[in-house]
Amino acid sequence: MRKLWGKAGLLGSVSVASPYELKLVQVLFRHGARTPLKSIPDVLEAQWVPTLLEPPPHTHINYVVRDLQGGPQPPAPVEDSYRKNILTGGTFPGQLTTLGMQQLYELGKRLRRRYIEDDAFLGSTFSPAEVYVRSTNIVRTIESAKCLIAGLFHQKQTETVHILTTTGESEILYPNYHGCKLLKLLCSHRWAESSTLPDIAADLQSIQSALGIAAHQRVDFILIRDDMVARETHGLPCPPALDSWREKVEQRAVDMMCHVFQPSKRENLQLSVGPLLHILLNNIEEKVQGTSAEPNRKLFLYSVHDTTLIPSLMALGIFDMRWPPYAADLTLELHQHQQTSESFVKVSYIGQDQLLPGCSGIYCPCGVQTRCCRGIR
């Protein structure tokens, strides 16, 4: 809407029609705030008590978890591994907290404003014909998907929400080192190398000394960052020595990820998120060509991880060298120009439109004949 002003003030509002018609939306979103995967050793531990994990009533929906073919939920070995350990306070590592649930509910509300209230692109009640929901087979991402749906549709549903997932071996919603032997071969040594690079190793030695972490303890900047951010987000105490190290911890954690994925070489990125990006592009092509088996589908939701978003952003050429926060979303919209019928893709990250490399504007022409969209290859 554009407001018009006259001498006496506001005269009224007129709708400024966009030449682009929205056709399809795909959202990759990180889960919400959670308990840490591991605690920093040899420092004062935070109390991760069960009351931090209580679900808010407004995030409740009726849902079931199924495999991609609609069968029973597959085994979840990653989740099982978390439950072999208990954090101080009595909770498991990697669990979505009340705050994390609210973060995803708020993301759902933001998507509601964009696609239901402002645009009327989606119906106001959840419909499986319109909305597809997929998650990694981990409790925090499944619960995050549930909370987003609750916020997006204000808990309005006439049918049970099916959250689809798959086995660990065939997962493509994160870099799968177990399912892809070549990726494991290329990346495993780079993970080991990342903490031994001269600048990173020197800073790691310094922070271990500052925090009083014994030399024999196996820590890296990603572990330290994970615990630090989890504590800060939930208002739990951090070791005072971390105060002066916060920016350096953030920087070195990102440096490690850049070393692992080598964005300039592309091969590691192709193996890490190529299969996922292929699915996103295939969804776009099917919508453009009218060949989708679900012609009424308008929204694809993928509940993923920071380790999904980082290489995805790198592959798109829009990684800002900052670790994706909890509940960060990477959104791909397909638009059709109403005069020329040409198709365009618009990408946003955490609500901000992105200019993809090779594109002259935020609406990036999508060439179906080349089977990909410029800037997403």
Coordinates of C-alpha atoms in Angstrom, one line a residue:
M1 CA 0.0 0.0 0.0
R2 CA 1.2 3.6 -0.7
K3 CA -0.1 6.4 1.4
L4 CA -1.0 9.7 -0.4
W5 CA -0.7 13.0 1.4
G6 CA -2.4 16.4 0.7
K7 CA -2.3 19.8 2.3
A8 CA -4.7 18.6 5.0
G9 CA -2.8 15.5 5.7
L10 CA -3.4 11.8 4.8
L11 CA -5.8 11.5 1.9
G12 CA -6.0 7.8 1.7
S13 CA -4.2 4.7 0.6
V14 CA -4.0 3.1 -2.8
S15 CA -2.7 -0.4 -3.7
V16 CA 0.4 -0.4 -5.8
A17 CA 0.2 -3.5 -7.9
S18 CA 3.3 -5.5 -8.3
P19 CA 4.1 -6.7 -11.8
Y20 CA 5.2 -10.0 -10.1
E21 CA 2.7 -12.7 -9.1
L22 CA 3.9 -15.1 -6.3
K23 CA 3.7 -18.7 -7.3
L24 CA 5.7 -20.8 -4.8
V25 CA 7.6 -20.3 -1.5
Q26 CA 10.3 -22.6 -0.1
V27 CA 11.7 -22.0 3.4
L28 CA 14.8 -23.5 5.0
F29 CA 14.8 -22.6 8.6
R30 CA 17.1 -23.4 11.5
H31 CA 15.6 -24.8 14.7
G32 CA 15.1 -22.6 17.7
A33 CA 17.2 -22.1 20.8
R34 CA 18.3 -25.3 22.4
T35 CA 20.4 -26.8 25.1
P36 CA 24.1 -27.1 24.1
L37 CA 25.4 -30.2 22.3
K38 CA 28.3 -30.3 24.8
S39 CA 29.4 -28.2 27.7
I40 CA 32.7 -26.4 27.8
P41 CA 34.9 -28.6 30.0
D42 CA 36.5 -27.4 33.2
V43 CA 34.3 -24.3 33.6
L44 CA 31.3 -23.4 35.7
E45 CA 28.4 -25.4 34.2
A46 CA 25.0 -23.8 33.6
Q47 CA 21.9 -25.4 35.1
W48 CA 19.9 -26.8 32.2
V49 CA 16.7 -27.7 34.2
P50 CA 13.6 -29.3 32.7
T51 CA 11.5 -26.2 33.3
L52 CA 13.4 -24.6 30.4
L53 CA 11.8 -27.1 28.0
E54 CA 8.1 -26.7 28.8
P55 CA 6.0 -26.2 25.6
P56 CA 3.9 -23.0 25.5
P57 CA 0.2 -23.9 25.0
H58 CA -0.1 -21.8 21.8
T59 CA 2.5 -23.9 20.1
H60 CA 0.3 -27.1 20.3
I61 CA -1.0 -28.6 17.0
N62 CA -2.1 -32.1 16.0
Y63 CA 0.8 -33.7 14.1
V64 CA 2.4 -37.0 13.3
V65 CA 5.9 -37.8 12.1
R66 CA 6.2 -40.1 9.1
D67 CA 8.8 -41.2 6.7
L68 CA 8.9 -39.7 3.2
Q69 CA 6.6 -42.4 1.9
G70 CA 4.1 -41.9 4.6
G71 CA 5.2 -44.9 6.7
P72 CA 6.3 -45.0 10.4
Q73 CA 8.9 -42.6 11.7
P74 CA 12.4 -44.1 11.0
P75 CA 14.8 -44.8 13.9
A76 CA 16.7 -41.7 15.1
P77 CA 20.3 -42.6 16.0
V78 CA 21.4 -39.0 16.3
E79 CA 18.7 -38.3 18.8
D80 CA 19.5 -41.5 20.6
S81 CA 23.1 -40.4 20.9
Y82 CA 22.0 -37.2 22.7
R83 CA 20.1 -39.2 25.2
K84 CA 23.2 -41.1 26.3
N85 CA 24.3 -37.9 28.1
I86 CA 22.7 -35.6 30.7
L87 CA 23.6 -32.0 31.1
T88 CA 24.0 -30.4 34.6
G89 CA 20.4 -29.6 35.6
G90 CA 18.9 -32.9 34.3
T91 CA 18.1 -32.3 30.6
F92 CA 19.6 -33.9 27.4
P93 CA 21.9 -32.1 25.0
G94 CA 20.4 -30.6 21.8
Q95 CA 16.8 -30.1 23.1
L96 CA 14.6 -27.3 21.9
T97 CA 13.7 -25.0 24.8
T98 CA 10.6 -23.0 25.6
L99 CA 12.4 -19.9 24.2
G100 CA 13.3 -21.9 21.0
M101 CA 9.7 -22.9 20.6
Q102 CA 8.6 -19.3 20.9
Q103 CA 11.2 -18.2 18.3
L104 CA 9.8 -20.6 15.7
Y105 CA 6.2 -19.6 16.6
E106 CA 7.3 -16.0 15.9
L107 CA 8.8 -17.0 12.6
G108 CA 5.5 -18.6 11.7
K109 CA 3.7 -15.4 12.6
R110 CA 6.1 -13.4 10.3
L111 CA 5.4 -15.8 7.5
R112 CA 1.7 -15.5 8.3
R113 CA 1.9 -11.7 7.9
R114 CA 3.7 -12.1 4.6
Y115 CA 1.8 -14.9 3.0
I116 CA -1.7 -14.8 4.6
E117 CA -2.5 -11.4 5.9
D118 CA -0.7 -9.1 3.4
D119 CA -0.8 -11.3 0.3
A120 CA -3.5 -13.9 0.8
F121 CA -1.2 -16.3 -0.9
L122 CA -2.1 -19.1 1.5
G123 CA -5.3 -20.1 3.1
S124 CA -5.7 -19.2 6.8
T125 CA -6.1 -22.9 7.8
F126 CA -3.4 -25.5 7.4
S127 CA -4.0 -27.6 4.3
P128 CA -1.6 -30.5 3.3
A129 CA -2.5 -29.8 -0.4
E130 CA -0.9 -26.4 0.0
V131 CA 1.8 -27.0 2.5
Y132 CA 4.6 -29.6 2.6
V133 CA 6.6 -30.1 5.8
R134 CA 9.9 -31.9 6.0
S135 CA 12.4 -32.1 8.9
T136 CA 15.6 -33.9 9.9
N137 CA 14.8 -36.8 12.1
I138 CA 15.8 -35.0 15.3
V139 CA 13.4 -33.9 18.0
R140 CA 14.5 -30.2 18.0
T141 CA 13.8 -29.8 14.3
I142 CA 10.6 -31.7 14.4
E143 CA 9.3 -29.6 17.3
S144 CA 10.5 -26.4 15.5
A145 CA 8.5 -27.3 12.5
K146 CA 5.4 -27.9 14.7
C147 CA 5.9 -24.5 16.4
L148 CA 6.3 -22.7 13.1
I149 CA 3.1 -24.3 11.7
A150 CA 1.3 -23.2 14.9
G151 CA 2.4 -19.6 14.4
L152 CA 1.7 -19.6 10.7
F153 CA -1.9 -20.8 11.0
H154 CA -2.7 -19.8 14.5
Q155 CA -3.3 -23.4 15.4
K156 CA -6.1 -23.6 12.8
Q157 CA -6.2 -27.0 11.1
T158 CA -8.8 -29.4 9.8
E159 CA -6.3 -32.2 9.2
T160 CA -3.4 -33.6 11.1
V161 CA -0.1 -32.1 10.1
H162 CA 2.3 -34.7 8.7
I163 CA 6.0 -33.9 9.3
L164 CA 8.0 -36.0 7.0
T165 CA 11.5 -37.3 7.7
T166 CA 13.9 -40.0 6.6
T167 CA 16.7 -42.2 7.8
G168 CA 20.1 -40.9 8.7
E169 CA 21.8 -42.7 5.8
S170 CA 19.6 -41.0 3.2
E171 CA 19.3 -37.5 4.8
I172 CA 19.9 -34.6 2.5
L173 CA 18.8 -31.8 4.8
Y174 CA 22.4 -31.5 6.2
P175 CA 25.9 -32.5 4.9
N176 CA 25.7 -36.2 5.3
Y177 CA 29.1 -37.6 6.1
H178 CA 27.7 -41.0 6.8
G179 CA 25.7 -41.3 3.7
C180 CA 28.3 -39.9 1.3
K181 CA 31.7 -41.6 1.4
L182 CA 33.3 -39.0 -0.9
L183 CA 32.1 -36.1 1.3
K184 CA 33.5 -37.9 4.4
L185 CA 36.8 -38.5 2.6
L186 CA 37.1 -34.8 1.5
C187 CA 35.9 -33.2 4.7
S188 CA 37.0 -35.4 7.6
H189 CA 40.6 -34.3 7.4
R190 CA 39.6 -30.7 6.9
W191 CA 37.6 -30.8 10.2
A192 CA 40.7 -32.1 11.9
E193 CA 42.9 -29.5 10.2
S194 CA 40.6 -26.6 11.0
S195 CA 41.7 -26.4 14.7
T196 CA 45.4 -26.7 13.8
L197 CA 45.6 -23.8 11.4
P198 CA 48.2 -21.5 12.9
D199 CA 46.0 -18.5 13.7
I200 CA 43.1 -20.6 15.0
A201 CA 45.4 -22.9 17.0
A202 CA 47.1 -19.9 18.6
D203 CA 43.8 -18.4 19.6
L204 CA 42.5 -21.7 20.8
Q205 CA 45.5 -22.2 23.1
S206 CA 45.0 -18.7 24.5
I207 CA 41.3 -19.1 25.2
Q208 CA 41.9 -22.5 26.8
S209 CA 44.4 -20.9 29.1
A210 CA 42.1 -17.9 29.9
L211 CA 39.2 -20.3 30.7
G212 CA 41.4 -22.7 32.6
I213 CA 40.6 -25.6 30.3
A214 CA 43.1 -28.4 30.7
A215 CA 45.4 -28.9 27.8
H216 CA 44.3 -32.5 27.3
Q217 CA 40.6 -31.6 26.8
R218 CA 39.4 -31.7 23.2
V219 CA 37.7 -28.4 22.5
D220 CA 37.4 -26.2 19.5
F221 CA 35.8 -22.9 18.7
I222 CA 32.6 -24.4 17.4
L223 CA 32.0 -26.3 20.7
I224 CA 32.9 -23.1 22.7
R225 CA 30.6 -21.0 20.6
D226 CA 27.7 -23.5 20.9
D227 CA 27.8 -23.5 24.7
M228 CA 28.4 -19.8 24.9
V229 CA 25.5 -18.8 22.7
A230 CA 23.1 -21.3 24.3
R231 CA 23.9 -19.8 27.8
E232 CA 23.6 -16.2 26.6
T233 CA 20.3 -16.8 24.8
H234 CA 18.8 -18.3 27.9
G235 CA 20.2 -15.8 30.4
L236 CA 22.4 -18.4 32.0
P237 CA 25.9 -17.4 33.4
C238 CA 28.9 -17.7 31.2
P239 CA 32.5 -17.9 32.4
P240 CA 33.6 -14.2 32.9
A241 CA 36.8 -14.8 30.9
L242 CA 34.6 -15.4 27.8
D243 CA 33.5 -11.7 27.8
S244 CA 36.6 -10.4 26.0
W245 CA 36.7 -13.4 23.7
R246 CA 33.1 -13.3 22.3
E247 CA 33.8 -11.8 18.9
K248 CA 36.9 -13.9 18.4
V249 CA 35.0 -17.1 19.2
E250 CA 32.4 -16.1 16.6
Q251 CA 35.0 -15.3 14.0
R252 CA 37.1 -18.5 14.5
A253 CA 34.0 -20.7 14.5
V254 CA 33.1 -19.3 11.1
D255 CA 36.7 -19.6 9.9
M256 CA 36.6 -23.3 10.7
M257 CA 33.4 -23.8 8.7
C258 CA 35.0 -21.9 5.7
H259 CA 38.0 -24.2 5.9
V260 CA 35.9 -27.3 5.9
F261 CA 33.5 -26.3 3.1
Q262 CA 36.1 -24.5 0.9
P263 CA 33.5 -22.3 -0.9
S264 CA 36.0 -21.2 -3.5
K265 CA 36.4 -24.8 -4.8
R266 CA 32.6 -25.7 -4.8
E267 CA 33.1 -29.5 -4.7
N268 CA 32.6 -29.8 -1.0
L269 CA 29.5 -27.6 -1.3
Q270 CA 28.1 -29.6 -4.1
L271 CA 28.4 -32.8 -2.0
S272 CA 27.2 -31.1 1.1
V273 CA 24.0 -29.3 -0.1
G274 CA 23.9 -30.1 -3.8
P275 CA 21.1 -32.7 -3.3
L276 CA 19.1 -30.3 -1.3
L277 CA 19.5 -27.4 -3.7
H278 CA 18.5 -29.9 -6.5
I279 CA 15.2 -30.6 -4.7
L280 CA 14.5 -26.8 -4.3
L281 CA 15.2 -26.2 -8.0
N282 CA 13.2 -29.2 -9.1
N283 CA 10.2 -27.9 -7.1
I284 CA 10.6 -24.5 -8.9
E285 CA 10.8 -26.2 -12.3
E286 CA 7.8 -28.4 -11.7
K287 CA 5.7 -25.3 -10.7
V288 CA 6.9 -23.4 -13.8
Q289 CA 6.2 -26.2 -16.1
G290 CA 3.0 -27.3 -14.5
T291 CA 4.2 -30.9 -14.0
S292 CA 3.9 -31.1 -10.2
A293 CA 2.1 -34.1 -8.8
E294 CA 0.6 -31.6 -6.2
P295 CA -0.6 -28.7 -8.4
N296 CA -2.1 -26.8 -5.4
R297 CA 1.1 -26.9 -3.4
K298 CA 2.4 -23.4 -2.6
L299 CA 4.7 -23.8 0.4
F300 CA 7.6 -26.1 1.1
L301 CA 8.9 -26.0 4.7
Y302 CA 12.3 -27.6 5.6
S303 CA 13.3 -27.7 9.3
V304 CA 17.1 -27.9 9.3
H305 CA 20.3 -26.8 11.1
D306 CA 23.0 -24.2 11.1
T307 CA 25.2 -26.7 9.3
T308 CA 22.6 -26.7 6.5
L309 CA 22.3 -23.0 6.2
I310 CA 26.0 -22.1 6.2
P311 CA 26.9 -24.2 3.1
S312 CA 23.6 -23.3 1.4
L313 CA 24.4 -19.6 1.8
M314 CA 27.9 -20.2 0.6
A315 CA 26.6 -22.1 -2.5
L316 CA 24.3 -19.2 -3.2
G317 CA 27.1 -16.7 -2.8
I318 CA 25.4 -14.7 0.0
F319 CA 27.1 -16.0 3.2
D320 CA 27.9 -13.0 5.3
M321 CA 30.5 -14.6 7.5
R322 CA 28.2 -14.7 10.4
W323 CA 26.9 -17.8 12.1
P324 CA 23.1 -18.3 11.4
P325 CA 21.2 -17.5 14.6
Y326 CA 18.5 -19.7 16.0
A327 CA 15.4 -19.7 13.9
A328 CA 17.2 -18.1 10.9
D329 CA 15.3 -18.6 7.6
L330 CA 16.5 -18.8 4.0
T331 CA 13.5 -18.3 1.8
L332 CA 13.2 -18.8 -2.0
E333 CA 10.1 -17.3 -3.7
L334 CA 9.1 -18.1 -7.3
H335 CA 7.4 -15.2 -9.1
Q336 CA 5.9 -14.8 -12.5
H337 CA 5.9 -11.5 -14.3
Q338 CA 2.3 -10.8 -15.2
Q339 CA 3.0 -9.1 -18.5
T340 CA 5.8 -11.3 -19.9
S341 CA 5.0 -14.5 -18.0
E342 CA 8.8 -14.8 -17.3
S343 CA 9.7 -16.6 -14.1
F344 CA 11.9 -15.1 -11.4
V345 CA 13.3 -16.2 -8.1
K346 CA 13.7 -13.9 -5.1
V347 CA 15.8 -15.0 -2.2
S348 CA 15.7 -13.6 1.3
Y349 CA 17.7 -14.4 4.5
I350 CA 16.3 -13.6 7.9
G351 CA 13.7 -11.4 6.2
Q352 CA 16.1 -9.4 4.1
D353 CA 16.1 -9.6 0.3
Q354 CA 19.4 -10.8 -1.1
L355 CA 21.1 -9.9 -4.4
L356 CA 22.5 -13.1 -5.8
P357 CA 25.8 -13.0 -7.7
G358 CA 25.1 -12.8 -11.5
C359 CA 21.7 -11.2 -11.0
S360 CA 21.0 -7.5 -11.8
G361 CA 18.3 -7.2 -9.2
I362 CA 16.6 -9.1 -6.3
Y363 CA 14.2 -10.7 -8.9
C364 CA 16.5 -13.1 -10.6
P365 CA 15.5 -14.5 -14.0
C366 CA 14.8 -18.3 -13.9
G367 CA 15.8 -20.2 -17.1
V368 CA 13.8 -23.4 -17.2
Q369 CA 15.6 -24.5 -20.4
T370 CA 18.9 -24.5 -18.6
R371 CA 17.3 -26.5 -15.7
C372 CA 18.5 -24.1 -13.1
C373 CA 18.2 -20.5 -12.0
R374 CA 21.0 -18.1 -12.5
G375 CA 22.8 -17.5 -9.2
I376 CA 21.7 -20.8 -7.6
R377 CA 23.7 -23.1 -9.7

